[in-house]
Amino acid sequence: KAGVTQTPRYLIKTRGQQVTLSCSPISGHRSVSWYQQTPGQGLQFLFEYFSETQRNKGNFPGRFSGRQFSNSRSEMNVSTLELGDSALYLCASSESGGRSYEQYFGPGTRLTVT
Amino acid sequence: AQSVSQHNHHVILSEAASLELGCNYSYGGTVNLFWYVQYPGQHLQLLLKYFSGDPLVKGIKGFEAEFIKSKFSFNLRKPSVQWSDTAEYFCAVNGGATNKLIFGTGTLLAVQP
């Protein structure tokens, strides 16, 4: 099976702009989670989607949002970008049928805000 | 609050040395425990996991970890490291039916040939 894919891999944006990142989970996986990785804060959970519904949310401002489509692909959006949003954004997928499963991570999207 | 602590931020070992990386967690209720590895330039990969049963779990590449419930610990071990084990190692925990992973700050392991 193909792994988790994320597009684009690299992105440079200017403060105040918005950005949309995409994640395609492993075939058959219905849960998609997003994480932000920075040198200062480490890996932090953003949100999880399952069957097109947000099931869990981390402690991030409302500028961070996401959605999931019927084919389980997911997007996350960050509006009004700030310098501190520069990070590696990771997507993870799992089977997740009501209990916890192991998660498989994609390569990430490296976002740089200037 | 839920948290994961990794006590060693940077570890340097020679090849063939033994490895033990500490991980302690604070989480009420049933937990699932994980160790992930991030090799230079690669994405996060699962090394091993504990959901239930035997508290000594074996993972890929000769790694193992022991869940000690009374100590809230899940330390990672390998009897003999190789240069190719140079990577960053993350301990993570989630609880019950949630997929929300709480990660430790990571341990950078450098193995000198």
CSV table of C-alpha atoms in Angstrom, one decimal:
chain,number,residue,atom,x,y,z
A,1,LYS,CA,0.0,0.0,0.0
A,2,ALA,CA,1.1,3.5,-0.7
A,3,GLY,CA,2.0,5.5,2.4
A,4,VAL,CA,0.5,8.8,3.6
A,5,THR,CA,1.2,11.6,1.1
A,6,GLN,CA,1.2,15.3,1.8
A,7,THR,CA,1.3,18.2,-0.7
A,8,PRO,CA,3.0,20.4,-1.1
A,9,ARG,CA,6.2,19.4,0.5
A,10,TYR,CA,7.6,22.9,0.9
A,11,LEU,CA,5.8,26.2,1.0
A,12,ILE,CA,6.9,29.8,1.5
A,13,LYS,CA,4.2,32.4,2.5
A,14,THR,CA,4.1,35.9,3.7
A,15,ARG,CA,2.6,37.1,7.0
A,16,GLY,CA,-1.1,37.7,6.7
A,17,GLN,CA,-1.6,35.3,3.9
A,18,GLN,CA,-3.5,32.0,4.2
A,19,VAL,CA,-2.4,28.5,3.3
A,20,THR,CA,-4.0,25.1,2.6
A,21,LEU,CA,-2.2,21.9,3.1
A,22,SER,CA,-3.4,18.5,1.8
A,23,CYS,CA,-3.1,15.0,3.1
A,24,SER,CA,-4.0,11.7,1.5
A,25,PRO,CA,-4.2,8.8,4.0
A,26,ILE,CA,-3.3,5.2,3.4
A,27,SER,CA,-6.0,3.4,1.5
A,28,GLY,CA,-8.7,2.2,3.9
A,29,HIS,CA,-7.7,4.5,6.7
A,30,ARG,CA,-10.6,6.6,7.9
A,31,SER,CA,-8.9,8.7,10.6
A,32,VAL,CA,-6.6,11.6,9.8
A,33,SER,CA,-4.7,13.6,12.4
A,34,TRP,CA,-2.6,16.7,12.0
A,35,TYR,CA,0.4,17.7,14.1
A,36,GLN,CA,2.7,20.8,14.1
A,37,GLN,CA,6.4,20.2,14.7
A,38,THR,CA,8.7,23.1,15.7
A,39,PRO,CA,12.1,23.1,17.4
A,40,GLY,CA,10.8,25.0,20.4
A,41,GLN,CA,7.4,23.3,21.0
A,42,GLY,CA,8.1,19.8,19.6
A,43,LEU,CA,5.2,17.8,18.2
A,44,GLN,CA,1.8,19.2,19.0
A,45,PHE,CA,-1.6,17.8,18.1
A,46,LEU,CA,-3.8,20.1,16.0
A,47,PHE,CA,-6.9,18.0,15.3
A,48,GLU,CA,-8.3,14.7,14.2
A,49,TYR,CA,-10.9,13.9,11.6
A,50,PHE,CA,-12.9,10.7,11.3
A,51,SER,CA,-15.7,10.1,8.7
A,52,GLU,CA,-15.6,13.8,7.8
A,53,THR,CA,-16.2,14.9,11.4
A,54,GLN,CA,-13.7,16.6,13.7
A,55,ARG,CA,-13.3,14.2,16.6
A,56,ASN,CA,-10.7,15.9,18.6
A,57,LYS,CA,-9.0,19.3,18.7
A,58,GLY,CA,-5.7,20.5,20.2
A,59,ASN,CA,-5.0,23.9,21.8
A,60,PHE,CA,-4.5,26.0,18.7
A,61,PRO,CA,-6.2,29.3,17.8
A,62,GLY,CA,-9.2,29.4,15.5
A,63,ARG,CA,-6.9,30.4,12.6
A,64,PHE,CA,-6.1,26.7,12.3
A,65,SER,CA,-8.9,24.7,10.7
A,66,GLY,CA,-9.4,21.5,8.8
A,67,ARG,CA,-11.8,19.3,7.0
A,68,GLN,CA,-12.1,15.8,5.7
A,69,PHE,CA,-13.7,14.7,2.5
A,70,SER,CA,-15.7,11.5,1.8
A,71,ASN,CA,-12.7,9.8,0.4
A,72,SER,CA,-10.9,10.4,3.7
A,73,ARG,CA,-8.5,12.9,2.2
A,74,SER,CA,-8.0,15.9,4.5
A,75,GLU,CA,-7.0,19.5,4.3
A,76,MET,CA,-5.8,21.9,6.9
A,77,ASN,CA,-6.0,25.7,6.5
A,78,VAL,CA,-4.2,28.4,8.4
A,79,SER,CA,-5.5,31.9,7.9
A,80,THR,CA,-3.7,35.2,8.6
A,81,LEU,CA,-0.3,33.6,8.9
A,82,GLU,CA,2.1,34.6,11.6
A,83,LEU,CA,5.9,34.2,11.7
A,84,GLY,CA,5.4,31.7,14.5
A,85,ASP,CA,3.4,29.4,12.2
A,86,SER,CA,6.6,28.4,10.5
A,87,ALA,CA,6.8,24.7,11.1
A,88,LEU,CA,6.7,21.2,9.7
A,89,TYR,CA,3.1,20.1,9.5
A,90,LEU,CA,2.6,16.4,9.8
A,91,CYS,CA,-0.4,14.3,8.8
A,92,ALA,CA,-1.0,10.9,10.2
A,93,SER,CA,-3.6,8.3,9.3
A,94,SER,CA,-5.0,5.3,11.1
A,95,GLU,CA,-7.8,2.7,10.7
A,96,SER,CA,-9.6,3.9,13.9
A,97,GLY,CA,-12.9,2.2,14.2
A,98,GLY,CA,-13.7,3.5,17.7
A,99,ARG,CA,-10.5,2.5,19.5
A,100,SER,CA,-7.0,3.7,19.2
A,101,TYR,CA,-4.8,2.3,16.4
A,102,GLU,CA,-1.3,3.0,15.5
A,103,GLN,CA,-0.8,6.0,13.3
A,104,TYR,CA,1.3,6.3,10.2
A,105,PHE,CA,2.9,9.6,9.4
A,106,GLY,CA,3.5,11.4,6.1
A,107,PRO,CA,6.7,13.2,5.2
A,108,GLY,CA,5.2,16.6,6.2
A,109,THR,CA,4.8,20.0,4.6
A,110,ARG,CA,7.5,22.5,5.6
A,111,LEU,CA,5.9,25.9,5.9
A,112,THR,CA,8.0,29.0,6.1
A,113,VAL,CA,6.3,32.3,6.9
A,114,THR,CA,8.3,35.5,6.0
B,1,ALA,CA,-2.5,17.8,32.7
B,2,GLN,CA,-1.4,15.0,30.3
B,3,SER,CA,2.3,15.1,29.6
B,4,VAL,CA,5.2,13.0,28.5
B,5,SER,CA,8.8,13.6,29.7
B,6,GLN,CA,11.9,12.4,28.0
B,7,HIS,CA,14.9,13.0,30.3
B,8,ASN,CA,17.7,12.7,27.8
B,9,HIS,CA,17.7,15.4,25.2
B,10,HIS,CA,21.0,14.5,23.5
B,11,VAL,CA,22.7,11.1,23.8
B,12,ILE,CA,26.1,10.2,22.2
B,13,LEU,CA,27.2,6.6,22.1
B,14,SER,CA,29.8,4.5,20.4
B,15,GLU,CA,28.8,1.6,18.3
B,16,ALA,CA,28.0,-1.6,20.2
B,17,ALA,CA,27.2,0.4,23.4
B,18,SER,CA,23.8,-0.3,25.1
B,19,LEU,CA,21.0,2.2,24.9
B,20,GLU,CA,18.3,3.1,27.3
B,21,LEU,CA,16.1,6.2,26.8
B,22,GLY,CA,13.8,7.2,29.5
B,23,CYS,CA,10.2,8.1,29.1
B,24,ASN,CA,7.7,9.0,31.9
B,25,TYR,CA,4.1,10.0,31.3
B,26,SER,CA,1.3,11.7,33.3
B,27,TYR,CA,-2.1,10.5,32.1
B,28,GLY,CA,-5.2,9.3,34.0
B,29,GLY,CA,-6.8,6.1,32.9
B,30,THR,CA,-5.9,3.5,30.3
B,31,VAL,CA,-3.0,4.5,28.1
B,32,ASN,CA,-1.4,3.3,24.9
B,33,LEU,CA,2.3,3.9,24.6
B,34,PHE,CA,4.5,4.4,21.5
B,35,TRP,CA,8.0,5.0,20.5
B,36,TYR,CA,8.6,6.7,17.2
B,37,VAL,CA,11.9,7.4,15.4
B,38,GLN,CA,12.8,10.1,12.9
B,39,TYR,CA,15.9,9.3,10.9
B,40,PRO,CA,17.6,12.3,9.3
B,41,GLY,CA,15.6,13.5,6.3
B,42,GLN,CA,12.9,10.9,6.8
B,43,HIS,CA,9.4,10.9,8.3
B,44,LEU,CA,8.3,9.6,11.7
B,45,GLN,CA,8.2,5.8,11.8
B,46,LEU,CA,6.7,3.6,14.5
B,47,LEU,CA,9.4,1.6,16.4
B,48,LEU,CA,7.0,-0.2,18.8
B,49,LYS,CA,3.8,0.1,20.7
B,50,TYR,CA,2.1,-1.1,23.9
B,51,PHE,CA,-1.7,-1.4,24.0
B,52,SER,CA,-2.1,-4.2,26.6
B,53,GLY,CA,-0.8,-7.6,27.7
B,54,ASP,CA,2.9,-8.4,28.1
B,55,PRO,CA,4.6,-5.2,29.4
B,56,LEU,CA,7.8,-6.0,27.6
B,57,VAL,CA,7.3,-5.2,23.9
B,58,LYS,CA,9.6,-5.8,21.0
B,59,GLY,CA,9.8,-3.6,18.0
B,60,ILE,CA,11.7,-3.2,14.8
B,61,LYS,CA,15.5,-3.1,14.4
B,62,GLY,CA,16.2,-4.8,17.8
B,63,PHE,CA,14.5,-2.2,20.0
B,64,GLU,CA,12.4,-3.1,23.0
B,65,ALA,CA,10.5,-1.2,25.7
B,66,GLU,CA,9.1,-2.1,29.1
B,67,PHE,CA,5.9,-0.6,30.4
B,68,ILE,CA,6.1,-0.2,34.2
B,69,LYS,CA,2.7,1.0,35.3
B,70,SER,CA,3.7,1.7,38.9
B,71,LYS,CA,6.4,4.1,37.7
B,72,PHE,CA,4.4,5.5,34.7
B,73,SER,CA,7.4,4.7,32.6
B,74,PHE,CA,8.0,3.3,29.1
B,75,ASN,CA,11.8,3.2,28.6
B,76,LEU,CA,13.3,2.2,25.3
B,77,ARG,CA,16.3,-0.1,25.1
B,78,LYS,CA,18.6,-1.7,22.6
B,79,PRO,CA,21.5,-3.9,23.7
B,80,SER,CA,23.9,-2.9,21.0
B,81,VAL,CA,23.5,0.3,18.9
B,82,GLN,CA,24.7,0.8,15.3
B,83,TRP,CA,25.7,3.9,13.5
B,84,SER,CA,22.5,3.6,11.5
B,85,ASP,CA,20.5,4.2,14.8
B,86,THR,CA,21.5,7.8,14.7
B,87,ALA,CA,18.1,9.6,14.8
B,88,GLU,CA,15.6,11.4,17.0
B,89,TYR,CA,13.5,9.3,19.2
B,90,PHE,CA,10.0,10.3,20.5
B,91,CYS,CA,8.0,8.7,23.2
B,92,ALA,CA,4.2,9.3,22.8
B,93,VAL,CA,1.0,8.4,24.7
B,94,ASN,CA,-2.7,8.4,24.0
B,95,GLY,CA,-5.6,7.2,26.0
B,96,GLY,CA,-8.6,5.0,25.4
B,97,ALA,CA,-10.3,5.5,22.1
B,98,THR,CA,-8.7,8.7,21.1
B,99,ASN,CA,-6.0,9.1,18.4
B,100,LYS,CA,-4.6,12.3,20.0
B,101,LEU,CA,-0.9,11.6,20.6
B,102,ILE,CA,1.0,13.5,23.2
B,103,PHE,CA,4.6,13.5,22.4
B,104,GLY,CA,7.7,14.0,24.5
B,105,THR,CA,10.3,16.5,23.5
B,106,GLY,CA,12.4,13.9,21.8
B,107,THR,CA,15.9,12.5,22.3
B,108,LEU,CA,18.6,13.1,19.7
B,109,LEU,CA,20.8,10.0,19.5
B,110,ALA,CA,24.2,10.2,17.8
B,111,VAL,CA,26.1,6.9,17.4
B,112,GLN,CA,29.8,7.3,16.6
B,113,PRO,CA,31.4,4.6,14.5
